[in-house]
Amino acid sequence: VMQLSKGGILSSRLVIDAMGNFSPILKQIKGGRKPDGMCLVVGSCAHGFKENSSSDVIYSSSSVTKVADANVQLFWEAFPAGSGPLDRTTYMFTYTEPQSTSPSLEDLLEEYWKLMPKYQGVSLDELEILRVVYGIFPTYRNSPLQAAFDRVLQFGDASGIQSPVSFGGFGSLTRHLGRLSNGIYEAIDGDLLDSDSLSKLNPYMPNLSASWLFQRAMSAKQKLDVSPSFTNELLHVNFSCMQRLGDPVLRPFLQDVIQFGPLAKTLGLVMLNKPQIIPSIFRQVGIPVLLDWSVHFFMLGLYTFLSAYIDPVIRPSLEELPLKTKFQWKRRLEAWKYGAGLDYEL
């Protein structure tokens, strides 16, 4: 129930919180808890790029560098804009832990204006800036967020369903939209709006939790105990191995979909091709993080097995179950499928 300004009342059976990372409801649930990581993004869309036929997804042109008082590893993304043949969007982003030494968006934007012309091979004087974009994307290890209240469901970025290495969750939301819309309809239709039932719509997903290792590996430490070029070396060997393994391995990863088979193949090939990088990985991410990640990697394999072999056995008998039990099992089967990345089709 919402009390309106003129004394009216707006009631609803279910409140869907789609107010993003900084939702006031989300702040209440988190209780002021600091994010475990952040992705800081600055960029612009500009007119005047004569060479405008290529794009970058993750591009790094330097090793760890200083921005303000912080060590950061800077990455770039660029692609032609749809507003015109000479219009191009460029982003500069970094992953960091939330602390007082982290650079501000203003610091990053100043660095962006210095580095972007060199990255794109143009002069700022040749460009007409159409718009400037910037954002902070906080990430939490315990995601997606379980429903904390009856009749209130977090949706989209507010639910934490996005990958910790992405700029928000538009891509992940589109992948999960069918699952969520069907689940919400069934929850309302069956009056299954308690917090426990709603939590089944934002379940544990091992492929999402496994992505944490990648954010940690791509975040520069303030006290470096690895080479400043470590992240670039790691990305180079990983992408080289994925390219050798082909599109079934490379394309899902580029779209933030982690799958057990492709990930296991990539890790195996990396260890064979460049075993000397393994000690640096341990120093960069830490043994506790690696042990935690190993659990999620095992669960990723388990969910893959359950979705591929147990789901077909269980699914035909779902319609015979009581309403609430059927709802819970349908959500469980979806969690196996989406948590293993098997919703992705090449």
CSV table of C-alpha atoms in Angstrom, one decimal:
chain,number,residue,atom,x,y,z
A,1,VAL,CA,0.0,0.0,0.0
A,2,MET,CA,1.3,3.4,-0.9
A,3,GLN,CA,0.0,6.6,0.6
A,4,LEU,CA,-0.3,9.3,-2.1
A,5,SER,CA,0.3,13.0,-1.5
A,6,LYS,CA,-3.4,14.0,-1.7
A,7,GLY,CA,-4.6,11.3,0.8
A,8,GLY,CA,-5.3,8.6,-1.8
A,9,ILE,CA,-4.1,5.0,-1.4
A,10,LEU,CA,-2.5,2.9,-4.2
A,11,SER,CA,-2.6,-0.8,-3.4
A,12,SER,CA,-1.0,-3.7,-5.1
A,13,ARG,CA,-0.8,-7.5,-4.6
A,14,LEU,CA,2.9,-7.4,-5.6
A,15,VAL,CA,5.4,-4.5,-5.6
A,16,ILE,CA,8.2,-5.0,-8.2
A,17,ASP,CA,11.3,-3.0,-7.3
A,18,ALA,CA,12.9,-2.0,-10.6
A,19,MET,CA,14.7,1.1,-9.2
A,20,GLY,CA,18.2,-0.1,-9.9
A,21,ASN,CA,21.3,-0.4,-7.8
A,22,PHE,CA,20.4,2.6,-5.7
A,23,SER,CA,16.8,1.6,-4.9
A,24,PRO,CA,15.7,2.9,-1.5
A,25,ILE,CA,14.1,-0.5,-0.8
A,26,LEU,CA,17.4,-2.1,-1.7
A,27,LYS,CA,19.2,0.2,0.7
A,28,GLN,CA,16.8,-0.8,3.5
A,29,ILE,CA,17.5,-4.5,2.8
A,30,LYS,CA,21.3,-4.0,2.6
A,31,GLY,CA,21.3,-2.0,5.8
A,32,GLY,CA,24.2,0.2,4.7
A,33,ARG,CA,26.4,-2.8,3.8
A,34,LYS,CA,29.3,-1.7,1.6
A,35,PRO,CA,29.5,-3.3,-1.9
A,36,ASP,CA,32.1,-6.0,-2.4
A,37,GLY,CA,33.2,-4.5,-5.6
A,38,MET,CA,32.5,-1.7,-8.1
A,39,CYS,CA,32.7,-1.1,-11.8
A,40,LEU,CA,33.3,2.6,-12.6
A,41,VAL,CA,32.5,3.7,-16.1
A,42,VAL,CA,32.9,7.0,-18.0
A,43,GLY,CA,32.5,7.7,-21.7
A,44,SER,CA,30.9,9.7,-24.4
A,45,CYS,CA,29.2,9.6,-27.7
A,46,ALA,CA,30.8,11.9,-30.2
A,47,HIS,CA,30.5,12.9,-33.9
A,48,GLY,CA,33.4,13.1,-36.2
A,49,PHE,CA,35.0,9.6,-36.3
A,50,LYS,CA,36.1,9.0,-39.9
A,51,GLU,CA,37.3,5.5,-39.1
A,52,ASN,CA,34.1,4.0,-37.6
A,53,SER,CA,33.7,0.4,-38.8
A,54,SER,CA,35.1,-1.6,-35.9
A,55,SER,CA,34.3,-2.2,-32.3
A,56,ASP,CA,36.1,-3.3,-29.1
A,57,VAL,CA,34.5,-5.3,-26.2
A,58,ILE,CA,37.4,-5.4,-23.7
A,59,TYR,CA,40.5,-3.5,-24.8
A,60,SER,CA,43.5,-2.6,-22.7
A,61,SER,CA,46.2,-0.3,-23.9
A,62,SER,CA,48.2,0.0,-20.7
A,63,SER,CA,49.2,-1.9,-17.6
A,64,VAL,CA,48.3,-0.7,-14.1
A,65,THR,CA,48.4,3.1,-13.9
A,66,LYS,CA,47.7,5.8,-11.3
A,67,VAL,CA,44.5,7.8,-11.4
A,68,ALA,CA,44.4,10.3,-8.5
A,69,ASP,CA,46.0,8.3,-5.7
A,70,ALA,CA,44.8,4.9,-6.8
A,71,ASN,CA,46.2,2.0,-8.8
A,72,VAL,CA,43.8,1.1,-11.6
A,73,GLN,CA,43.7,-1.2,-14.6
A,74,LEU,CA,41.8,0.7,-17.3
A,75,PHE,CA,39.7,-1.0,-20.0
A,76,TRP,CA,38.0,0.4,-23.1
A,77,GLU,CA,34.9,-0.4,-25.1
A,78,ALA,CA,34.0,1.2,-28.4
A,79,PHE,CA,31.4,0.8,-31.1
A,80,PRO,CA,29.6,2.8,-33.9
A,81,ALA,CA,26.5,4.6,-32.6
A,82,GLY,CA,23.2,4.3,-34.4
A,83,SER,CA,22.7,8.1,-34.6
A,84,GLY,CA,25.0,8.5,-37.7
A,85,PRO,CA,27.9,7.0,-39.7
A,86,LEU,CA,30.4,9.3,-38.0
A,87,ASP,CA,29.1,8.9,-34.5
A,88,ARG,CA,30.9,6.6,-32.1
A,89,THR,CA,30.5,5.6,-28.4
A,90,THR,CA,33.6,5.0,-26.3
A,91,TYR,CA,33.7,3.9,-22.7
A,92,MET,CA,36.6,3.7,-20.3
A,93,PHE,CA,36.0,1.5,-17.2
A,94,THR,CA,37.8,0.0,-14.3
A,95,TYR,CA,37.1,-2.5,-11.5
A,96,THR,CA,37.9,-1.6,-7.9
A,97,GLU,CA,37.1,-2.2,-4.3
A,98,PRO,CA,35.0,0.5,-2.6
A,99,GLN,CA,37.5,2.3,-0.4
A,100,SER,CA,38.6,5.9,0.3
A,101,THR,CA,41.5,5.7,-2.2
A,102,SER,CA,39.3,4.7,-5.1
A,103,PRO,CA,39.2,7.3,-7.9
A,104,SER,CA,36.1,9.5,-8.3
A,105,LEU,CA,34.2,9.6,-11.6
A,106,GLU,CA,35.5,13.1,-12.1
A,107,ASP,CA,39.1,11.8,-11.8
A,108,LEU,CA,38.3,9.0,-14.3
A,109,LEU,CA,36.6,11.5,-16.7
A,110,GLU,CA,39.7,13.7,-16.7
A,111,GLU,CA,41.8,10.7,-17.5
A,112,TYR,CA,39.4,9.7,-20.2
A,113,TRP,CA,39.7,13.0,-22.1
A,114,LYS,CA,43.5,12.5,-22.0
A,115,LEU,CA,43.6,8.9,-23.2
A,116,MET,CA,40.6,8.6,-25.5
A,117,PRO,CA,42.1,10.5,-28.5
A,118,LYS,CA,45.2,8.3,-28.4
A,119,TYR,CA,43.1,5.2,-28.1
A,120,GLN,CA,40.9,6.2,-31.1
A,121,GLY,CA,43.5,7.9,-33.2
A,122,VAL,CA,41.7,11.3,-33.3
A,123,SER,CA,42.0,14.8,-31.8
A,124,LEU,CA,39.4,16.1,-29.5
A,125,ASP,CA,39.3,19.2,-31.7
A,126,GLU,CA,38.0,17.0,-34.6
A,127,LEU,CA,35.0,15.7,-32.5
A,128,GLU,CA,31.7,17.1,-31.5
A,129,ILE,CA,30.7,15.7,-28.2
A,130,LEU,CA,27.0,14.7,-28.3
A,131,ARG,CA,26.7,13.4,-24.8
A,132,VAL,CA,28.8,12.3,-21.8
A,133,VAL,CA,27.9,9.2,-19.8
A,134,TYR,CA,29.2,8.0,-16.4
A,135,GLY,CA,28.1,5.5,-13.8
A,136,ILE,CA,28.9,3.4,-10.7
A,137,PHE,CA,27.8,-0.2,-10.7
A,138,PRO,CA,28.1,-1.8,-7.2
A,139,THR,CA,28.4,-5.5,-7.0
A,140,TYR,CA,27.8,-8.0,-4.2
A,141,ARG,CA,29.1,-11.5,-3.8
A,142,ASN,CA,25.8,-12.8,-2.5
A,143,SER,CA,23.7,-12.2,-5.6
A,144,PRO,CA,21.0,-12.4,-6.8
A,145,LEU,CA,19.2,-10.9,-3.8
A,146,GLN,CA,16.7,-13.0,-2.1
A,147,ALA,CA,13.3,-11.5,-1.3
A,148,ALA,CA,13.4,-9.9,2.1
A,149,PHE,CA,9.7,-9.0,2.4
A,150,ASP,CA,6.4,-10.6,1.5
A,151,ARG,CA,4.9,-9.1,-1.7
A,152,VAL,CA,8.1,-7.2,-2.7
A,153,LEU,CA,10.3,-8.5,-5.5
A,154,GLN,CA,13.6,-7.0,-6.7
A,155,PHE,CA,13.9,-6.9,-10.5
A,156,GLY,CA,16.7,-6.1,-12.9
A,157,ASP,CA,19.8,-4.4,-11.4
A,158,ALA,CA,18.0,-4.1,-8.1
A,159,SER,CA,18.0,-7.9,-7.8
A,160,GLY,CA,21.8,-8.2,-8.5
A,161,ILE,CA,21.2,-10.7,-11.4
A,162,GLN,CA,23.8,-9.0,-13.6
A,163,SER,CA,27.4,-10.3,-14.0
A,164,PRO,CA,29.9,-8.5,-11.7
A,165,VAL,CA,32.0,-7.7,-14.8
A,166,SER,CA,29.2,-6.0,-16.8
A,167,PHE,CA,27.9,-2.5,-16.9
A,168,GLY,CA,24.5,-3.1,-15.3
A,169,GLY,CA,22.1,-5.9,-16.2
A,170,PHE,CA,20.3,-5.1,-19.4
A,171,GLY,CA,21.8,-8.1,-21.2
A,172,SER,CA,21.2,-10.5,-18.4
A,173,LEU,CA,17.7,-9.1,-17.9
A,174,THR,CA,16.7,-9.8,-21.5
A,175,ARG,CA,18.0,-13.4,-21.1
A,176,HIS,CA,16.0,-13.9,-17.9
A,177,LEU,CA,12.9,-11.9,-19.0
A,178,GLY,CA,10.9,-14.9,-20.1
A,179,ARG,CA,11.7,-16.9,-17.0
A,180,LEU,CA,10.9,-13.9,-14.7
A,181,SER,CA,7.6,-12.9,-16.5
A,182,ASN,CA,6.3,-16.5,-16.4
A,183,GLY,CA,7.3,-16.9,-12.7
A,184,ILE,CA,5.8,-13.6,-11.7
A,185,TYR,CA,2.5,-14.5,-13.4
A,186,GLU,CA,2.4,-17.9,-11.7
A,187,ALA,CA,3.2,-16.4,-8.3
A,188,ILE,CA,0.4,-13.8,-8.6
A,189,ASP,CA,-2.1,-16.4,-10.1
A,190,GLY,CA,-1.4,-18.8,-7.3
A,191,ASP,CA,-1.1,-16.2,-4.6
A,192,LEU,CA,2.4,-17.4,-3.8
A,193,LEU,CA,3.6,-13.9,-2.8
A,194,ASP,CA,5.4,-14.7,0.5
A,195,SER,CA,9.1,-13.9,0.6
A,196,ASP,CA,10.1,-17.6,0.5
A,197,SER,CA,8.2,-18.2,-2.8
A,198,LEU,CA,9.4,-14.9,-4.3
A,199,SER,CA,13.0,-15.8,-3.5
A,200,LYS,CA,12.7,-18.8,-5.8
A,201,LEU,CA,12.5,-16.2,-8.7
A,202,ASN,CA,16.0,-14.9,-7.8
A,203,PRO,CA,17.8,-18.1,-6.9
A,204,TYR,CA,21.5,-18.9,-6.4
A,205,MET,CA,23.2,-19.2,-9.8
A,206,PRO,CA,26.7,-20.7,-9.7
A,207,ASN,CA,27.7,-19.2,-13.1
A,208,LEU,CA,27.0,-15.7,-11.7
A,209,SER,CA,29.0,-16.4,-8.5
A,210,ALA,CA,31.8,-17.9,-10.5
A,211,SER,CA,32.2,-14.6,-12.4
A,212,TRP,CA,33.5,-13.0,-9.2
A,213,LEU,CA,37.0,-14.5,-9.8
A,214,PHE,CA,37.2,-12.5,-13.1
A,215,GLN,CA,36.4,-9.2,-11.4
A,216,ARG,CA,38.9,-9.8,-8.7
A,217,ALA,CA,41.6,-10.8,-11.3
A,218,MET,CA,40.9,-7.6,-13.3
A,219,SER,CA,41.0,-5.3,-10.3
A,220,ALA,CA,44.3,-3.6,-9.5
A,221,LYS,CA,45.5,-3.9,-5.9
A,222,GLN,CA,46.7,-0.8,-4.1
A,223,LYS,CA,49.8,-2.8,-2.9
A,224,LEU,CA,50.9,-4.6,-6.0
A,225,ASP,CA,52.4,-8.1,-5.4
A,226,VAL,CA,52.2,-9.1,-9.1
A,227,SER,CA,53.6,-7.5,-12.2
A,228,PRO,CA,51.7,-4.3,-13.3
A,229,SER,CA,51.1,-6.1,-16.6
A,230,PHE,CA,49.6,-9.2,-15.0
A,231,THR,CA,46.0,-8.5,-16.0
A,232,ASN,CA,46.9,-7.9,-19.6
A,233,GLU,CA,48.9,-11.1,-19.7
A,234,LEU,CA,46.1,-13.0,-18.2
A,235,LEU,CA,43.5,-11.6,-20.6
A,236,HIS,CA,45.8,-12.3,-23.5
A,237,VAL,CA,46.4,-15.9,-22.7
A,238,ASN,CA,42.7,-16.5,-21.8
A,239,PHE,CA,41.4,-14.9,-25.0
A,240,SER,CA,44.0,-16.7,-27.1
A,241,CYS,CA,42.9,-20.0,-25.7
A,242,MET,CA,39.2,-19.3,-26.1
A,243,GLN,CA,39.9,-18.2,-29.7
A,244,ARG,CA,41.6,-21.5,-30.4
A,245,LEU,CA,38.7,-23.4,-28.9
A,246,GLY,CA,36.3,-21.6,-31.2
A,247,ASP,CA,32.9,-19.8,-31.0
A,248,PRO,CA,31.2,-22.3,-28.7
A,249,VAL,CA,33.7,-21.2,-26.0
A,250,LEU,CA,34.4,-17.5,-26.9
A,251,ARG,CA,30.9,-16.2,-27.8
A,252,PRO,CA,29.1,-17.1,-24.5
A,253,PHE,CA,31.9,-15.5,-22.5
A,254,LEU,CA,31.8,-12.3,-24.4
A,255,GLN,CA,28.0,-12.1,-23.6
A,256,ASP,CA,28.6,-12.7,-19.9
A,257,VAL,CA,27.4,-16.3,-20.0
A,258,ILE,CA,29.6,-18.7,-18.0
A,259,GLN,CA,29.2,-22.4,-18.8
A,260,PHE,CA,31.0,-25.3,-17.2
A,261,GLY,CA,32.3,-27.0,-20.3
A,262,PRO,CA,33.8,-23.9,-22.0
A,263,LEU,CA,35.2,-22.7,-18.7
A,264,ALA,CA,36.9,-26.0,-17.9
A,265,LYS,CA,38.4,-26.3,-21.4
A,266,THR,CA,39.7,-22.7,-21.2
A,267,LEU,CA,41.3,-23.2,-17.8
A,268,GLY,CA,42.9,-26.5,-18.9
A,269,LEU,CA,44.4,-24.9,-22.0
A,270,VAL,CA,45.7,-21.9,-20.0
A,271,MET,CA,47.4,-24.2,-17.5
A,272,LEU,CA,49.0,-26.2,-20.4
A,273,ASN,CA,50.0,-23.1,-22.4
A,274,LYS,CA,51.2,-20.8,-19.6
A,275,PRO,CA,51.6,-22.6,-16.3
A,276,GLN,CA,54.0,-19.9,-15.0
A,277,ILE,CA,51.0,-17.5,-14.7
A,278,ILE,CA,49.3,-19.6,-12.0
A,279,PRO,CA,51.4,-18.4,-9.0
A,280,SER,CA,50.5,-14.8,-10.0
A,281,ILE,CA,46.8,-15.7,-10.1
A,282,PHE,CA,47.1,-17.0,-6.5
A,283,ARG,CA,48.8,-13.8,-5.4
A,284,GLN,CA,46.3,-11.5,-7.2
A,285,VAL,CA,43.0,-13.0,-6.1
A,286,GLY,CA,44.1,-14.8,-2.9
A,287,ILE,CA,43.7,-18.4,-1.7
A,288,PRO,CA,40.3,-17.8,0.2
A,289,VAL,CA,38.7,-16.3,-3.0
A,290,LEU,CA,40.0,-19.3,-5.1
A,291,LEU,CA,38.7,-21.8,-2.6
A,292,ASP,CA,35.3,-20.1,-2.6
A,293,TRP,CA,35.4,-20.0,-6.4
A,294,SER,CA,36.1,-23.7,-6.5
A,295,VAL,CA,32.9,-24.4,-4.7
A,296,HIS,CA,30.9,-22.4,-7.3
A,297,PHE,CA,32.8,-24.1,-10.1
A,298,PHE,CA,31.8,-27.5,-8.7
A,299,MET,CA,28.2,-26.3,-8.4
A,300,LEU,CA,28.3,-25.1,-12.0
A,301,GLY,CA,29.2,-28.6,-13.1
A,302,LEU,CA,26.5,-30.0,-10.8
A,303,TYR,CA,23.8,-27.7,-12.2
A,304,THR,CA,24.9,-28.6,-15.7
A,305,PHE,CA,24.5,-32.3,-15.0
A,306,LEU,CA,21.1,-31.7,-13.2
A,307,SER,CA,19.7,-29.6,-16.0
A,308,ALA,CA,20.9,-31.9,-18.8
A,309,TYR,CA,20.0,-35.3,-17.2
A,310,ILE,CA,17.6,-34.9,-14.2
A,311,ASP,CA,15.4,-32.1,-15.6
A,312,PRO,CA,14.0,-34.3,-18.5
A,313,VAL,CA,13.1,-37.0,-15.9
A,314,ILE,CA,11.3,-34.7,-13.5
A,315,ARG,CA,9.6,-32.2,-15.9
A,316,PRO,CA,6.9,-34.6,-17.3
A,317,SER,CA,5.4,-35.2,-13.8
A,318,LEU,CA,5.2,-31.5,-12.7
A,319,GLU,CA,1.6,-31.0,-13.7
A,320,GLU,CA,0.5,-33.7,-11.2
A,321,LEU,CA,2.0,-31.9,-8.2
A,322,PRO,CA,0.1,-29.5,-5.8
A,323,LEU,CA,0.2,-25.8,-6.9
A,324,LYS,CA,2.9,-24.6,-4.5
A,325,THR,CA,5.1,-27.7,-5.0
A,326,LYS,CA,4.8,-27.4,-8.7
A,327,PHE,CA,5.8,-23.7,-8.5
A,328,GLN,CA,8.8,-24.5,-6.4
A,329,TRP,CA,10.0,-27.3,-8.7
A,330,LYS,CA,9.5,-25.2,-11.9
A,331,ARG,CA,11.7,-22.5,-10.3
A,332,ARG,CA,14.3,-25.1,-9.3
A,333,LEU,CA,14.5,-26.5,-12.8
A,334,GLU,CA,14.9,-22.9,-14.2
A,335,ALA,CA,17.7,-22.3,-11.6
A,336,TRP,CA,19.5,-25.4,-12.8
A,337,LYS,CA,19.2,-24.3,-16.5
A,338,TYR,CA,20.0,-20.6,-16.1
A,339,GLY,CA,22.6,-21.2,-13.3
A,340,ALA,CA,24.5,-23.4,-15.7
A,341,GLY,CA,24.2,-20.9,-18.6
A,342,LEU,CA,22.3,-23.5,-20.6
A,343,ASP,CA,19.7,-20.9,-21.6
A,344,TYR,CA,22.3,-19.5,-24.0
A,345,GLU,CA,22.1,-20.6,-27.6
A,346,LEU,CA,24.9,-20.0,-30.1
